[in-house]
Amino acid sequence: QLQLQESSPGLVKPSETLSLTCTVSGGSISSAFYYWGWIRQPPGKGLEWIGSISYSGNTYYKPSLKSRVTISVDTSKNQFSLRLSSVTAADTSVYYCARLGVQGASVHRPVDAFEIWGPGTMVTVSS
Amino acid sequence: EIVLTQSPGTLSLSPGERATLSCRASQSVSSSYVAWYQQKPGQAPRLLIYGASSRATGIPDRFSGSGSGTDFTLTISRLEPEDFAVYYCQQYGSSITFGQGTRLEIK
């Protein structure tokens, strides 16, 4: 059974770069051409998509975050990562990694439903 | 960016009743690329519906989705105690955006 797990940096200082890694287990990140993504949720608020990446490294970002976001993939470690630069208190959120697309679908898209989620990790931006 | 507006903000119902949740898009969503999620406190969202009306794996048939264009609906035919949670719609026809959520609470 496929499982995703976010790393937990916990606390990041304002103006610094937030770095998170998602480790995929129970399956290969390269299989079936799925896309992989990051979503965040500020405390008590709704969900916000950050970006997606294919196993081959093609990336798609939310336009309003694009200047600060880098998503990368390491197939040898079965991981993908998020870097968000110049963070402020507004970036304080629970960050989720997820697999896009539904098992059995004939086509996988960089923007799709999120079928499998990690448990999420809380990141606080504070000095 | 397509803005999704969910209504009502909070829905108070009793177990056994029928729940109808609405999601309206600011412009037409192509190919009915709309999904619905359930989220309980401290947990990640769970995919319920994709493609506006297809149930995800393992989702009970009391959950159903419908709609097209700009208006989409999630219906829970007969509420069970475990269904009380926050529900989000998502569109993935043009980039990805989420609605602000509907809280389904026990009356």
XYZ file of C-alpha atoms in Angstrom:
234
model
C 0.000 0.000 0.000
C 1.443 3.329 -1.066
C 2.293 5.681 1.783
C 3.723 9.190 1.874
C 5.554 10.830 4.762
C 6.681 14.431 5.070
C 9.868 15.404 6.877
C 9.448 17.779 9.799
C 11.618 20.912 9.963
C 9.176 22.438 12.477
C 10.444 26.015 12.840
C 11.817 28.310 10.133
C 12.959 31.915 10.605
C 11.455 34.744 8.564
C 13.250 35.452 5.264
C 14.829 31.980 5.290
C 14.039 29.010 3.065
C 11.621 26.285 4.092
C 12.709 22.818 2.975
C 10.565 19.690 3.119
C 10.970 16.187 1.759
C 8.277 13.617 1.040
C 9.318 9.967 1.176
C 7.212 7.515 -0.818
C 7.006 3.913 0.402
C 5.119 0.857 -0.780
C 5.668 1.729 -4.429
C 7.983 3.478 -6.848
C 7.755 7.210 -7.442
C 8.534 6.429 -11.105
C 5.699 3.988 -11.656
C 2.674 4.630 -13.865
C 3.652 8.220 -14.666
C 1.861 9.763 -11.707
C 2.428 13.348 -10.629
C 3.324 14.278 -7.076
C 2.378 17.466 -5.292
C 2.474 19.770 -2.293
C -0.550 21.368 -0.619
C -0.638 23.546 2.483
C -3.253 24.549 5.037
C -2.834 27.495 7.425
C -4.159 26.794 10.922
C -7.964 26.835 10.903
C -8.130 27.674 7.201
C -8.587 26.008 3.820
C -6.320 24.159 1.412
C -3.894 25.714 -1.061
C -2.104 23.864 -3.851
C 1.576 24.803 -4.122
C 2.818 22.777 -7.079
C 3.297 19.408 -8.766
C 6.132 17.403 -10.290
C 6.435 14.358 -12.525
C 8.899 11.538 -11.887
C 10.980 12.967 -14.738
C 11.138 16.403 -13.137
C 8.515 18.410 -15.039
C 7.143 21.017 -12.641
C 3.922 23.026 -12.390
C 3.501 25.762 -9.778
C 0.683 27.907 -8.469
C 1.270 31.199 -10.313
C 1.183 33.378 -7.202
C 3.881 31.257 -5.509
C 5.998 30.490 -8.550
C 8.733 33.030 -7.818
C 9.471 31.453 -4.426
C 8.863 27.729 -5.020
C 11.113 24.933 -6.229
C 9.955 21.326 -6.328
C 12.424 18.577 -7.191
C 12.426 14.780 -7.383
C 15.044 12.154 -6.460
C 13.939 8.835 -7.935
C 16.921 6.977 -6.431
C 15.642 7.823 -2.949
C 11.943 7.626 -3.879
C 11.514 11.194 -2.644
C 10.379 14.576 -3.828
C 11.081 17.896 -2.162
C 9.759 21.408 -1.663
C 11.759 24.575 -1.168
C 9.948 27.824 -0.400
C 12.161 30.885 -0.155
C 11.790 34.202 1.668
C 9.195 32.866 4.079
C 7.014 35.062 6.267
C 4.495 34.343 9.010
C 1.888 33.921 6.268
C 3.663 30.703 5.225
C 2.935 29.091 8.593
C 0.853 26.041 7.695
C 0.465 22.323 7.776
C 2.232 21.103 4.633
C 0.987 17.966 2.902
C 2.564 15.917 0.146
C 0.248 13.890 -2.059
C -0.011 11.768 -5.169
C -2.100 13.236 -7.943
C -4.390 11.098 -10.030
C -6.592 8.126 -9.411
C -5.327 4.561 -9.678
C -6.489 2.993 -12.909
C -6.911 6.259 -14.785
C -5.697 6.147 -18.367
C -4.184 9.617 -18.273
C -2.309 11.339 -15.475
C -2.204 15.124 -15.416
C -0.058 17.640 -13.526
C -3.282 19.102 -12.193
C -5.592 16.407 -10.905
C -7.393 15.088 -7.842
C -5.205 14.035 -4.925
C -5.828 10.373 -4.145
C -3.127 9.623 -1.566
C -1.925 12.052 1.095
C 0.801 12.142 3.687
C -0.260 12.878 7.282
C 1.046 16.447 7.040
C 3.688 18.359 8.948
C 3.304 21.663 10.779
C 5.774 24.371 9.789
C 5.905 27.552 11.835
C 7.656 30.677 10.593
C 8.888 32.659 13.573
C 12.042 34.301 14.856
C -7.776 31.680 -11.345
C -11.075 29.865 -10.870
C -12.631 30.773 -7.518
C -14.783 28.120 -5.846
C -17.484 29.217 -3.410
C -18.968 26.564 -1.129
C -22.312 26.870 0.603
C -23.470 26.770 3.228
C -20.514 27.587 5.444
C -21.915 25.389 8.178
C -24.623 22.737 7.884
C -26.307 21.385 11.015
C -28.067 18.050 10.555
C -28.868 14.881 12.474
C -27.682 11.348 11.763
C -29.930 9.702 9.214
C -30.716 12.951 7.420
C -29.677 13.889 3.891
C -26.908 16.444 3.348
C -26.544 18.581 0.237
C -23.358 20.623 -0.160
C -22.859 23.116 -2.969
C -19.750 24.282 -4.842
C -20.034 27.097 -7.367
C -17.194 28.056 -9.711
C -16.468 31.569 -10.964
C -16.158 30.147 -14.489
C -16.946 26.869 -16.172
C -14.788 23.926 -15.092
C -13.630 21.964 -18.106
C -14.477 18.278 -18.365
C -16.132 18.418 -14.932
C -12.729 18.215 -13.290
C -14.110 18.610 -9.775
C -13.209 16.609 -6.682
C -14.595 16.490 -3.160
C -12.689 15.766 0.054
C -13.596 15.042 3.653
C -11.306 16.290 6.419
C -11.512 15.448 10.120
C -9.572 17.318 12.822
C -5.867 16.553 12.799
C -6.107 14.428 9.664
C -5.234 14.847 6.023
C -8.104 15.269 3.578
C -9.610 12.093 2.101
C -10.667 11.954 -1.538
C -14.364 11.140 -1.881
C -15.350 12.093 -5.429
C -13.394 12.882 -8.605
C -14.525 13.835 -12.083
C -17.577 15.431 -10.443
C -19.376 12.105 -9.946
C -16.972 9.149 -9.635
C -16.512 7.699 -6.170
C -12.942 7.085 -5.045
C -11.857 3.629 -3.930
C -13.508 2.486 -0.717
C -15.975 5.370 -0.472
C -19.472 4.270 0.616
C -22.276 4.680 -1.914
C -24.143 7.083 0.359
C -21.723 9.705 -1.023
C -22.540 10.967 -4.497
C -21.449 13.878 -6.638
C -23.158 15.678 -9.490
C -23.005 18.809 -11.565
C -21.327 20.391 -14.544
C -20.222 23.784 -15.801
C -20.149 26.046 -12.745
C -22.427 24.241 -10.281
C -21.474 21.072 -8.431
C -23.070 19.196 -5.536
C -21.976 16.608 -3.000
C -24.854 14.622 -1.508
C -24.684 12.329 1.498
C -27.880 10.332 1.336
C -28.131 9.225 4.950
C -25.698 10.702 7.458
C -23.673 8.407 9.667
C -21.977 9.687 12.858
C -18.553 9.476 11.181
C -19.641 11.802 8.339
C -19.562 14.942 10.474
C -16.459 16.765 9.250
C -15.335 19.571 6.931
C -15.816 19.072 3.196
C -13.824 20.780 0.437
C -14.364 20.938 -3.289
C -11.444 21.272 -5.694
C -11.278 22.084 -9.386
C -8.456 20.853 -11.587
C -9.645 21.962 -14.991
C -7.473 25.073 -14.932
C -4.613 24.938 -12.453
C -5.850 23.789 -9.025
C -7.997 25.678 -6.560
C -10.038 24.667 -3.540
C -13.234 25.975 -2.037
C -13.215 27.415 1.480
C -14.997 24.396 2.950
C -18.362 23.464 4.460
C -18.489 22.323 8.059
C -21.048 19.565 8.607
C -21.958 19.470 12.282
C -24.296 17.399 14.413
C -27.565 19.149 15.208
